[in-house]
């Protein structure tokens, strides 16, 4: 069990550029979540997948944000036309459906938009 | 009213003492409660989950849940400098919804 992995760990981009982040969940975890965290705040929910189906999306997820989990394994989060307000830590978590359904986080991707 | 509220601190506790961290939540229907520890610049790490009223102990950590008062707490016994971190309370607010709602976190400092 290698834990949740995320790539890249850091991303610096200019305003208006598109960025894509990848998350690989713990193997056999069928639920995958994306959260965003800004300094001094707790993580805020963005979206969640069960297998390949996107089952819940936050109002925070504007039309510039899109997430996919095409084969029910890894997931990508894309932000189009980045804005300075998108600067944050983007966290991915995974869990197993049923049982205690505890969510385990990856190391995060820190995005800085200049 | 925020859905999940924590005192942001900072909370300063001498080494060896008990640290007490508190969290209140707004939705009486909430079923699942979690405490995460987050070191500066790192991602949250799950340390405790609790689902039933009462106490749950795991090593030096004890989680306490009181659904009637909509209150969950975390006690850390024999506090160590390595316990210095931000502690996040997370609640799954409504049965069947999967997202976690987090408080803003309490920054804890253990003084040697």
Short mmCIF file of C-alpha atoms in Angstrom, two decimals:
data_model
loop_
_atom_site.label_atom_id
_atom_site.label_comp_id
_atom_site.label_asym_id
_atom_site.label_seq_id
_atom_site.Cartn_x
_atom_site.Cartn_y
_atom_site.Cartn_z
CA UNK A 1 0.00 0.00 0.00
CA UNK A 2 1.83 3.05 -1.30
CA UNK A 3 -0.75 5.66 -0.30
CA UNK A 4 -2.38 8.34 -2.42
CA UNK A 5 0.01 10.01 -4.84
CA UNK A 6 -0.35 13.34 -6.61
CA UNK A 7 1.55 14.92 -9.45
CA UNK A 8 2.98 17.48 -9.73
CA UNK A 9 3.71 18.51 -6.15
CA UNK A 10 4.18 22.13 -7.13
CA UNK A 11 2.95 24.13 -10.11
CA UNK A 12 3.64 27.76 -10.92
CA UNK A 13 1.71 29.19 -13.84
CA UNK A 14 0.76 32.50 -15.31
CA UNK A 15 -2.77 33.83 -15.17
CA UNK A 16 -4.83 32.60 -18.09
CA UNK A 17 -2.94 29.33 -18.57
CA UNK A 18 -4.50 25.89 -18.19
CA UNK A 19 -3.19 23.40 -15.65
CA UNK A 20 -3.88 19.72 -15.03
CA UNK A 21 -3.23 17.73 -11.88
CA UNK A 22 -3.19 13.97 -11.47
CA UNK A 23 -4.17 11.81 -8.50
CA UNK A 24 -3.54 8.09 -8.05
CA UNK A 25 -5.63 6.69 -5.18
CA UNK A 26 -4.74 3.85 -2.85
CA UNK A 27 -5.18 0.66 -4.85
CA UNK A 28 -8.66 -0.87 -4.50
CA UNK A 29 -10.10 2.40 -3.16
CA UNK A 30 -13.12 3.01 -5.34
CA UNK A 31 -13.93 6.50 -4.02
CA UNK A 32 -11.82 9.50 -4.90
CA UNK A 33 -12.22 13.09 -3.71
CA UNK A 34 -10.78 16.47 -4.60
CA UNK A 35 -10.48 19.28 -2.05
CA UNK A 36 -8.91 22.72 -2.12
CA UNK A 37 -7.17 24.34 0.83
CA UNK A 38 -6.05 27.93 1.24
CA UNK A 39 -3.80 29.26 3.96
CA UNK A 40 -5.36 29.21 7.42
CA UNK A 41 -8.46 27.35 6.31
CA UNK A 42 -9.58 23.75 6.36
CA UNK A 43 -9.91 21.84 3.10
CA UNK A 44 -13.02 22.61 1.01
CA UNK A 45 -14.74 19.87 -0.95
CA UNK A 46 -14.68 20.16 -4.74
CA UNK A 47 -15.92 16.88 -6.18
CA UNK A 48 -16.05 13.12 -5.67
CA UNK A 49 -16.09 9.97 -7.78
CA UNK A 50 -17.28 6.49 -7.08
CA UNK A 51 -15.46 4.34 -9.60
CA UNK A 52 -15.67 6.36 -12.84
CA UNK A 53 -18.91 8.19 -11.97
CA UNK A 54 -18.72 11.77 -10.72
CA UNK A 55 -21.42 11.76 -8.07
CA UNK A 56 -21.10 15.11 -6.33
CA UNK A 57 -19.79 18.54 -7.28
CA UNK A 58 -19.43 21.64 -5.15
CA UNK A 59 -20.65 25.05 -6.21
CA UNK A 60 -16.97 25.98 -5.84
CA UNK A 61 -16.31 23.98 -8.98
CA UNK A 62 -16.90 26.68 -11.57
CA UNK A 63 -17.11 25.95 -15.28
CA UNK A 64 -13.35 26.51 -15.50
CA UNK A 65 -12.80 23.38 -13.42
CA UNK A 66 -13.29 19.87 -14.72
CA UNK A 67 -12.45 16.52 -13.20
CA UNK A 68 -12.36 13.06 -14.71
CA UNK A 69 -11.74 9.52 -13.61
CA UNK A 70 -11.97 7.69 -16.91
CA UNK A 71 -11.32 4.10 -15.86
CA UNK A 72 -12.14 4.33 -12.21
CA UNK A 73 -8.47 4.42 -11.24
CA UNK A 74 -6.49 7.68 -11.43
CA UNK A 75 -8.20 11.06 -11.68
CA UNK A 76 -7.31 14.40 -13.27
CA UNK A 77 -8.38 17.88 -12.25
CA UNK A 78 -8.05 20.59 -14.91
CA UNK A 79 -8.32 24.30 -14.34
CA UNK A 80 -8.76 26.40 -17.45
CA UNK A 81 -7.89 30.10 -17.73
CA UNK A 82 -6.34 30.18 -14.27
CA UNK A 83 -6.90 33.19 -12.03
CA UNK A 84 -4.84 34.39 -9.07
CA UNK A 85 -7.66 33.29 -6.78
CA UNK A 86 -7.05 29.71 -7.86
CA UNK A 87 -3.76 29.69 -5.95
CA UNK A 88 -4.18 27.01 -3.29
CA UNK A 89 -3.23 23.48 -2.27
CA UNK A 90 -5.25 20.94 -4.24
CA UNK A 91 -5.72 17.77 -2.23
CA UNK A 92 -6.85 14.37 -3.38
CA UNK A 93 -8.21 11.73 -1.03
CA UNK A 94 -9.48 8.19 -1.47
CA UNK A 95 -11.61 5.77 0.49
CA UNK A 96 -13.26 2.38 0.24
CA UNK A 97 -17.03 2.27 -0.15
CA UNK A 98 -18.63 0.61 2.85
CA UNK A 99 -17.26 0.14 6.31
CA UNK A 100 -15.91 3.24 7.95
CA UNK A 101 -15.23 5.02 4.66
CA UNK A 102 -12.27 6.92 6.06
CA UNK A 103 -10.64 9.35 3.64
CA UNK A 104 -6.86 9.33 3.26
CA UNK A 105 -5.15 12.29 1.67
CA UNK A 106 -2.31 12.51 -0.79
CA UNK A 107 0.55 15.01 -0.43
CA UNK A 108 -1.27 17.68 -2.44
CA UNK A 109 -0.38 19.88 -5.39
CA UNK A 110 0.47 23.46 -4.52
CA UNK A 111 -0.63 25.81 -7.29
CA UNK A 112 0.68 29.35 -7.57
CA UNK A 113 -0.88 31.59 -10.21
CA UNK A 114 1.19 34.68 -11.01
CA UNK B 1 -23.30 29.82 11.64
CA UNK B 2 -20.50 27.74 10.15
CA UNK B 3 -21.22 24.07 9.60
CA UNK B 4 -18.14 22.99 11.57
CA UNK B 5 -16.47 25.33 14.03
CA UNK B 6 -13.17 25.12 15.84
CA UNK B 7 -11.24 27.61 17.91
CA UNK B 8 -8.37 28.61 15.63
CA UNK B 9 -5.99 29.03 18.56
CA UNK B 10 -3.10 29.06 18.85
CA UNK B 11 -3.35 26.68 21.79
CA UNK B 12 -0.18 26.39 23.83
CA UNK B 13 0.32 23.41 26.14
CA UNK B 14 3.40 22.40 28.18
CA UNK B 15 5.08 19.12 27.31
CA UNK B 16 3.59 16.20 29.20
CA UNK B 17 0.23 17.90 29.80
CA UNK B 18 -3.14 17.08 28.23
CA UNK B 19 -4.14 19.05 25.13
CA UNK B 20 -7.88 19.45 24.60
CA UNK B 21 -9.24 20.38 21.18
CA UNK B 22 -12.89 21.13 20.58
CA UNK B 23 -15.26 21.16 17.61
CA UNK B 24 -18.96 21.90 17.20
CA UNK B 25 -21.13 21.15 14.19
CA UNK B 26 -24.47 22.43 13.00
CA UNK B 27 -26.20 19.41 11.45
CA UNK B 28 -27.80 17.20 14.06
CA UNK B 29 -28.07 14.40 11.48
CA UNK B 30 -24.30 14.03 11.16
CA UNK B 31 -23.05 10.46 11.56
CA UNK B 32 -19.29 10.41 11.09
CA UNK B 33 -16.57 12.51 12.69
CA UNK B 34 -12.86 12.64 12.05
CA UNK B 35 -9.75 14.30 13.42
CA UNK B 36 -6.85 15.03 11.11
CA UNK B 37 -3.40 16.33 12.00
CA UNK B 38 -1.66 18.66 9.57
CA UNK B 39 1.94 19.71 9.88
CA UNK B 40 2.93 22.99 8.26
CA UNK B 41 3.23 22.60 4.50
CA UNK B 42 1.97 19.00 4.57
CA UNK B 43 -1.36 17.35 3.83
CA UNK B 44 -3.88 16.23 6.48
CA UNK B 45 -3.23 12.89 8.17
CA UNK B 46 -6.13 10.93 9.67
CA UNK B 47 -5.58 10.22 13.35
CA UNK B 48 -9.04 9.35 14.73
CA UNK B 49 -12.55 8.56 13.55
CA UNK B 50 -15.61 8.29 15.79
CA UNK B 51 -19.19 7.36 14.98
CA UNK B 52 -20.96 6.69 18.31
CA UNK B 53 -21.53 8.76 21.41
CA UNK B 54 -18.87 8.38 24.06
CA UNK B 55 -15.11 8.03 24.10
CA UNK B 56 -12.77 6.26 21.71
CA UNK B 57 -9.16 5.79 22.71
CA UNK B 58 -6.14 5.09 20.51
CA UNK B 59 -2.80 5.34 22.24
CA UNK B 60 -2.35 8.87 23.59
CA UNK B 61 -5.40 10.12 21.68
CA UNK B 62 -9.00 10.07 22.88
CA UNK B 63 -11.91 11.27 20.77
CA UNK B 64 -15.14 12.20 22.53
CA UNK B 65 -18.51 12.56 20.81
CA UNK B 66 -21.72 14.03 22.18
CA UNK B 67 -24.37 14.09 19.44
CA UNK B 68 -27.00 15.71 21.68
CA UNK B 69 -24.72 18.70 22.20
CA UNK B 70 -23.31 18.47 18.63
CA UNK B 71 -19.82 18.46 20.05
CA UNK B 72 -16.72 16.42 19.34
CA UNK B 73 -13.36 16.75 21.03
CA UNK B 74 -9.86 15.34 20.88
CA UNK B 75 -7.66 14.84 23.91
CA UNK B 76 -3.93 14.29 23.57
CA UNK B 77 -2.32 12.87 26.71
CA UNK B 78 1.36 13.25 27.57
CA UNK B 79 1.77 15.89 24.87
CA UNK B 80 5.04 15.82 22.96
CA UNK B 81 6.71 18.59 20.92
CA UNK B 82 6.06 16.40 17.85
CA UNK B 83 2.32 16.88 18.47
CA UNK B 84 2.70 20.56 17.51
CA UNK B 85 0.55 20.89 14.40
CA UNK B 86 -2.84 22.09 13.21
CA UNK B 87 -5.69 19.75 14.12
CA UNK B 88 -8.63 19.64 11.76
CA UNK B 89 -12.09 18.46 12.73
CA UNK B 90 -14.08 16.98 9.84
CA UNK B 91 -17.72 15.95 9.76
CA UNK B 92 -19.75 13.99 7.25
CA UNK B 93 -22.83 16.13 7.70
CA UNK B 94 -25.73 14.14 6.27
CA UNK B 95 -26.07 10.39 6.04
CA UNK B 96 -25.47 9.34 2.45
CA UNK B 97 -23.47 12.42 1.46
CA UNK B 98 -19.81 11.59 1.13
CA UNK B 99 -18.06 14.93 1.35
CA UNK B 100 -16.31 15.96 4.53
CA UNK B 101 -16.81 19.46 5.89
CA UNK B 102 -13.79 20.73 7.78
CA UNK B 103 -13.38 23.28 10.50
CA UNK B 104 -10.67 25.88 10.02
CA UNK B 105 -8.34 23.96 12.33
CA UNK B 106 -6.77 24.61 15.73
CA UNK B 107 -3.07 25.33 15.81
CA UNK B 108 -1.47 23.49 18.75
CA UNK B 109 1.98 24.23 20.12
CA UNK B 110 3.60 21.95 22.72
CA UNK B 111 6.22 23.80 24.71
CA UNK B 112 9.22 21.77 25.94
#
